[in-house]
Short mmCIF file of N, CA and C and ligand atoms in Angstrom, two decimals:
data_model
loop_
_atom_site.label_atom_id
_atom_site.label_comp_id
_atom_site.label_asym_id
_atom_site.label_seq_id
_atom_site.Cartn_x
_atom_site.Cartn_y
_atom_site.Cartn_z
N MET A 242 0.90 -1.40 0.34
CA MET A 242 0.20 0.05 -0.31
C MET A 242 0.85 1.14 0.21
N LEU A 243 0.99 2.02 -1.16
CA LEU A 243 1.28 3.42 -1.02
C LEU A 243 0.52 4.56 0.25
N SER A 244 -0.37 4.48 0.34
CA SER A 244 -1.01 5.14 0.98
C SER A 244 -1.17 4.47 2.65
N PRO A 245 -0.48 4.89 3.70
CA PRO A 245 -1.21 3.67 4.77
C PRO A 245 -2.00 4.50 5.37
N ALA A 246 -2.12 4.09 6.55
CA ALA A 246 -3.76 5.00 7.53
C ALA A 246 -4.51 6.14 7.12
N TRP A 247 -4.70 5.82 5.83
CA TRP A 247 -5.60 6.65 5.37
C TRP A 247 -6.98 6.06 5.58
N THR A 248 -7.40 5.04 6.27
CA THR A 248 -8.26 4.69 6.34
C THR A 248 -9.31 5.19 7.64
N THR A 249 -8.75 4.56 8.42
CA THR A 249 -9.16 4.78 9.97
C THR A 249 -8.82 6.73 9.96
N ASP A 250 -7.33 6.74 10.27
CA ASP A 250 -6.83 7.86 10.52
C ASP A 250 -7.97 9.25 9.97
N TRP A 251 -7.94 8.97 9.01
CA TRP A 251 -8.38 10.55 8.62
C TRP A 251 -9.82 10.42 8.80
N MET A 252 -10.47 9.63 9.33
CA MET A 252 -11.96 9.56 10.05
C MET A 252 -11.80 10.22 10.90
N SER A 253 -10.61 10.51 11.86
CA SER A 253 -10.93 11.08 12.93
C SER A 253 -11.17 12.59 12.76
N GLU A 254 -11.05 12.88 13.64
CA GLU A 254 -11.71 14.71 14.12
C GLU A 254 -10.32 15.21 14.11
N GLU A 255 -9.41 14.70 13.99
CA GLU A 255 -7.79 15.42 13.82
C GLU A 255 -7.43 14.67 12.42
N GLY A 256 -7.75 13.75 12.11
CA GLY A 256 -7.53 13.68 10.46
C GLY A 256 -8.48 14.17 9.40
N ARG A 257 -9.62 14.64 9.62
CA ARG A 257 -10.37 15.48 9.01
C ARG A 257 -10.21 16.96 9.15
N ARG A 258 -9.61 17.43 10.14
CA ARG A 258 -8.54 18.82 10.28
C ARG A 258 -7.68 18.93 9.17
N LYS A 259 -7.05 18.06 9.43
CA LYS A 259 -5.37 18.11 8.57
C LYS A 259 -6.38 17.95 7.18
N LEU A 260 -7.39 16.82 6.94
CA LEU A 260 -7.34 16.90 4.93
C LEU A 260 -7.74 18.55 4.83
N ARG A 261 -8.72 18.88 5.75
CA ARG A 261 -9.26 20.50 4.85
C ARG A 261 -8.32 21.51 5.30
N GLU A 262 -6.87 20.93 5.74
CA GLU A 262 -5.63 21.79 5.61
C GLU A 262 -4.98 21.78 4.56
N TYR A 263 -5.12 20.36 4.37
CA TYR A 263 -4.35 20.27 2.29
C TYR A 263 -5.53 20.54 1.67
N GLY A 264 -7.06 21.35 1.86
CA GLY A 264 -7.61 21.40 0.86
C GLY A 264 -8.85 20.27 0.35
N ILE A 265 -8.69 19.04 1.00
CA ILE A 265 -9.82 18.10 0.19
C ILE A 265 -10.75 17.89 1.89
N ALA A 266 -11.67 17.79 1.04
CA ALA A 266 -13.08 17.42 1.51
C ALA A 266 -12.94 16.09 2.44
N PRO A 267 -13.00 15.83 3.47
CA PRO A 267 -13.34 14.68 4.32
C PRO A 267 -14.67 14.29 4.28
N PRO A 268 -14.76 12.79 4.28
CA PRO A 268 -15.37 11.69 3.97
C PRO A 268 -16.36 12.01 4.75
N ARG A 269 -17.67 11.91 4.46
CA ARG A 269 -18.88 11.78 5.30
C ARG A 269 -19.28 10.48 5.44
N ALA A 270 -19.15 9.77 7.23
CA ALA A 270 -19.32 8.91 6.99
C ALA A 270 -20.88 8.24 7.06
N ALA A 271 -21.71 8.88 7.19
CA ALA A 271 -23.33 8.92 7.54
C ALA A 271 -23.34 9.14 5.91
N SER A 272 -23.35 9.73 5.25
CA SER A 272 -23.90 9.69 3.83
C SER A 272 -22.83 9.15 2.63
N SER A 273 -21.88 8.14 2.85
CA SER A 273 -20.72 7.96 1.67
C SER A 273 -21.49 7.02 1.01
N ARG A 274 -22.81 6.37 1.49
CA ARG A 274 -22.86 5.47 0.33
C ARG A 274 -23.85 6.19 -0.58
N ARG A 275 -24.53 7.10 -0.24
CA ARG A 275 -25.47 8.27 -1.06
C ARG A 275 -24.67 8.72 -2.15
N ALA A 276 -23.33 8.65 -1.97
CA ALA A 276 -22.06 9.19 -3.13
C ALA A 276 -22.61 7.95 -4.48
N LEU A 277 -22.58 7.15 -4.48
CA LEU A 277 -22.47 5.89 -5.49
C LEU A 277 -24.13 6.82 -6.07
N PHE A 278 -24.83 6.70 -5.88
CA PHE A 278 -26.17 7.64 -6.47
C PHE A 278 -25.98 8.84 -6.96
N GLY A 279 -25.17 9.44 -6.74
CA GLY A 279 -24.88 10.70 -6.95
C GLY A 279 -25.32 11.93 -6.23
N ILE A 280 -25.82 11.66 -5.06
CA ILE A 280 -27.16 12.53 -4.56
C ILE A 280 -26.13 13.39 -3.55
N GLU A 281 -24.85 12.87 -3.14
CA GLU A 281 -24.48 13.22 -2.11
C GLU A 281 -24.45 14.72 -2.00
N ARG A 282 -24.23 15.48 -1.50
CA ARG A 282 -23.73 16.77 -1.20
C ARG A 282 -22.46 17.02 -0.57
N VAL A 283 -21.35 17.75 -1.23
CA VAL A 283 -19.94 18.18 -0.33
C VAL A 283 -19.65 19.28 -0.81
N ALA A 284 -19.14 19.48 0.87
CA ALA A 284 -19.30 20.60 1.16
C ALA A 284 -17.81 21.35 0.72
N CYS A 285 -17.63 22.59 0.00
CA CYS A 285 -16.10 23.09 -0.29
C CYS A 285 -15.35 23.26 0.70
N PRO A 286 -14.59 22.60 0.73
CA PRO A 286 -12.81 22.83 1.81
C PRO A 286 -12.44 24.04 2.28
N GLN A 287 -12.80 24.77 1.18
CA GLN A 287 -12.13 26.02 0.91
C GLN A 287 -13.21 27.50 1.46
N CYS A 288 -14.34 27.22 1.40
CA CYS A 288 -15.26 28.50 1.59
C CYS A 288 -16.38 27.68 2.40
N GLY A 289 -16.74 26.51 2.45
CA GLY A 289 -17.67 25.50 3.38
C GLY A 289 -19.29 25.56 2.23
N SER A 290 -19.16 26.22 0.94
CA SER A 290 -20.57 26.23 0.83
C SER A 290 -20.56 24.40 0.07
N GLU A 291 -22.03 24.06 0.21
CA GLU A 291 -22.53 22.51 -0.44
C GLU A 291 -22.64 23.27 -1.93
N ASP A 292 -22.86 24.04 -2.58
CA ASP A 292 -22.97 24.42 -4.22
C ASP A 292 -22.02 23.61 -4.77
N THR A 293 -21.61 22.98 -5.09
CA THR A 293 -20.55 22.03 -5.82
C THR A 293 -21.10 20.66 -6.32
N GLU A 294 -19.88 20.37 -7.53
CA GLU A 294 -20.53 19.66 -8.77
C GLU A 294 -19.55 18.84 -8.90
N VAL A 295 -19.38 17.12 -9.05
CA VAL A 295 -18.24 16.27 -9.42
C VAL A 295 -18.25 16.69 -10.57
N LEU A 296 -16.75 17.11 -10.67
CA LEU A 296 -15.48 16.86 -12.35
C LEU A 296 -15.44 15.21 -12.87
N SER A 297 -15.27 14.61 -11.65
CA SER A 297 -14.54 13.37 -11.86
C SER A 297 -14.58 12.21 -11.00
N GLU A 298 -15.41 11.18 -11.35
CA GLU A 298 -15.20 10.02 -10.01
C GLU A 298 -13.94 9.97 -9.81
N PHE A 299 -12.73 9.79 -10.33
CA PHE A 299 -11.35 9.70 -9.94
C PHE A 299 -10.56 11.05 -9.90
N GLY A 300 -9.81 11.27 -8.65
CA GLY A 300 -9.41 12.33 -8.70
C GLY A 300 -7.59 12.01 -9.16
N SER A 301 -6.72 11.97 -8.28
CA SER A 301 -5.39 12.44 -8.61
C SER A 301 -4.95 10.70 -8.00
N THR A 302 -5.83 9.95 -7.13
CA THR A 302 -5.94 8.82 -6.70
C THR A 302 -7.46 7.98 -6.99
N ALA A 303 -7.35 6.70 -7.24
CA ALA A 303 -9.30 6.05 -7.09
C ALA A 303 -9.94 6.01 -6.32
N CYS A 304 -9.12 6.55 -4.73
CA CYS A 304 -9.95 7.12 -3.54
C CYS A 304 -10.22 8.00 -3.78
N LYS A 305 -9.89 8.92 -4.55
CA LYS A 305 -10.25 10.77 -4.39
C LYS A 305 -11.16 10.73 -5.46
N ALA A 306 -11.81 11.54 -5.49
CA ALA A 306 -12.87 12.14 -6.19
C ALA A 306 -12.84 13.57 -6.83
N LEU A 307 -13.14 13.93 -7.62
CA LEU A 307 -12.48 15.41 -8.28
C LEU A 307 -13.81 16.52 -8.46
N TRP A 308 -13.80 17.59 -7.58
CA TRP A 308 -15.42 17.85 -7.38
C TRP A 308 -14.68 19.61 -7.33
N ARG A 309 -15.80 20.21 -7.77
CA ARG A 309 -15.73 21.53 -8.07
C ARG A 309 -16.54 22.98 -7.22
N CYS A 310 -15.75 23.79 -6.49
CA CYS A 310 -16.78 24.62 -5.99
C CYS A 310 -17.80 25.97 -7.23
N LYS A 311 -19.06 26.16 -6.90
CA LYS A 311 -19.49 26.56 -7.73
C LYS A 311 -19.49 27.96 -7.05
N SER A 312 -19.42 28.41 -5.61
CA SER A 312 -19.28 29.77 -5.12
C SER A 312 -17.82 30.14 -5.71
N CYS A 313 -16.93 29.17 -4.99
CA CYS A 313 -15.69 30.11 -5.15
C CYS A 313 -14.81 29.70 -6.77
N ARG A 314 -15.72 28.40 -7.43
CA ARG A 314 -15.19 28.09 -8.21
C ARG A 314 -13.46 27.43 -8.01
N GLU A 315 -13.54 26.89 -6.97
CA GLU A 315 -11.93 26.47 -6.56
C GLU A 315 -12.52 24.87 -7.08
N PRO A 316 -11.45 24.13 -7.98
CA PRO A 316 -11.37 22.79 -7.56
C PRO A 316 -10.66 21.99 -6.35
N PHE A 317 -11.79 20.53 -6.00
CA PHE A 317 -11.18 20.34 -4.79
C PHE A 317 -11.16 18.47 -4.47
N ASP A 318 -10.32 18.04 -4.06
CA ASP A 318 -10.30 16.50 -3.69
C ASP A 318 -11.51 16.29 -2.82
N TYR A 319 -12.00 15.02 -3.42
CA TYR A 319 -12.86 14.64 -2.38
C TYR A 319 -12.70 13.77 -1.64
N PHE A 320 -12.45 13.33 -0.74
CA PHE A 320 -12.00 11.54 -0.26
C PHE A 320 -13.31 10.51 0.39
N LYS A 321 -12.99 9.47 -1.08
CA LYS A 321 -14.19 8.36 -1.02
C LYS A 321 -13.77 7.35 -0.50
N CYS A 322 -13.04 6.90 0.41
CA CYS A 322 -12.77 5.15 0.99
C CYS A 322 -14.02 4.55 1.14
N HIS A 323 -13.39 3.28 0.57
CA HIS A 323 -14.77 2.47 0.93
C HIS A 323 -14.28 1.76 2.51
ZN1 LIG B 56 -15.86 26.80 -2.28
#
């Protein structure tokens, strides 16, 4: 594995805070299943807006999707670990 400790560590409050510092939207445990149906709202890590859209189901890794915020027009990675 090239990406150790991503599954549990990133789900903690500390991990989620770090993800936001990296400009990555942390995964939402409660609604992550709904992402499969494309109805999930992902908040922008830059401005917090939920007016976002998915650009690519696969970002820089298979574990991340590429999203873009319609408010600040910044693209960001969304973590979608299974
Ligand atoms: Zn934004």
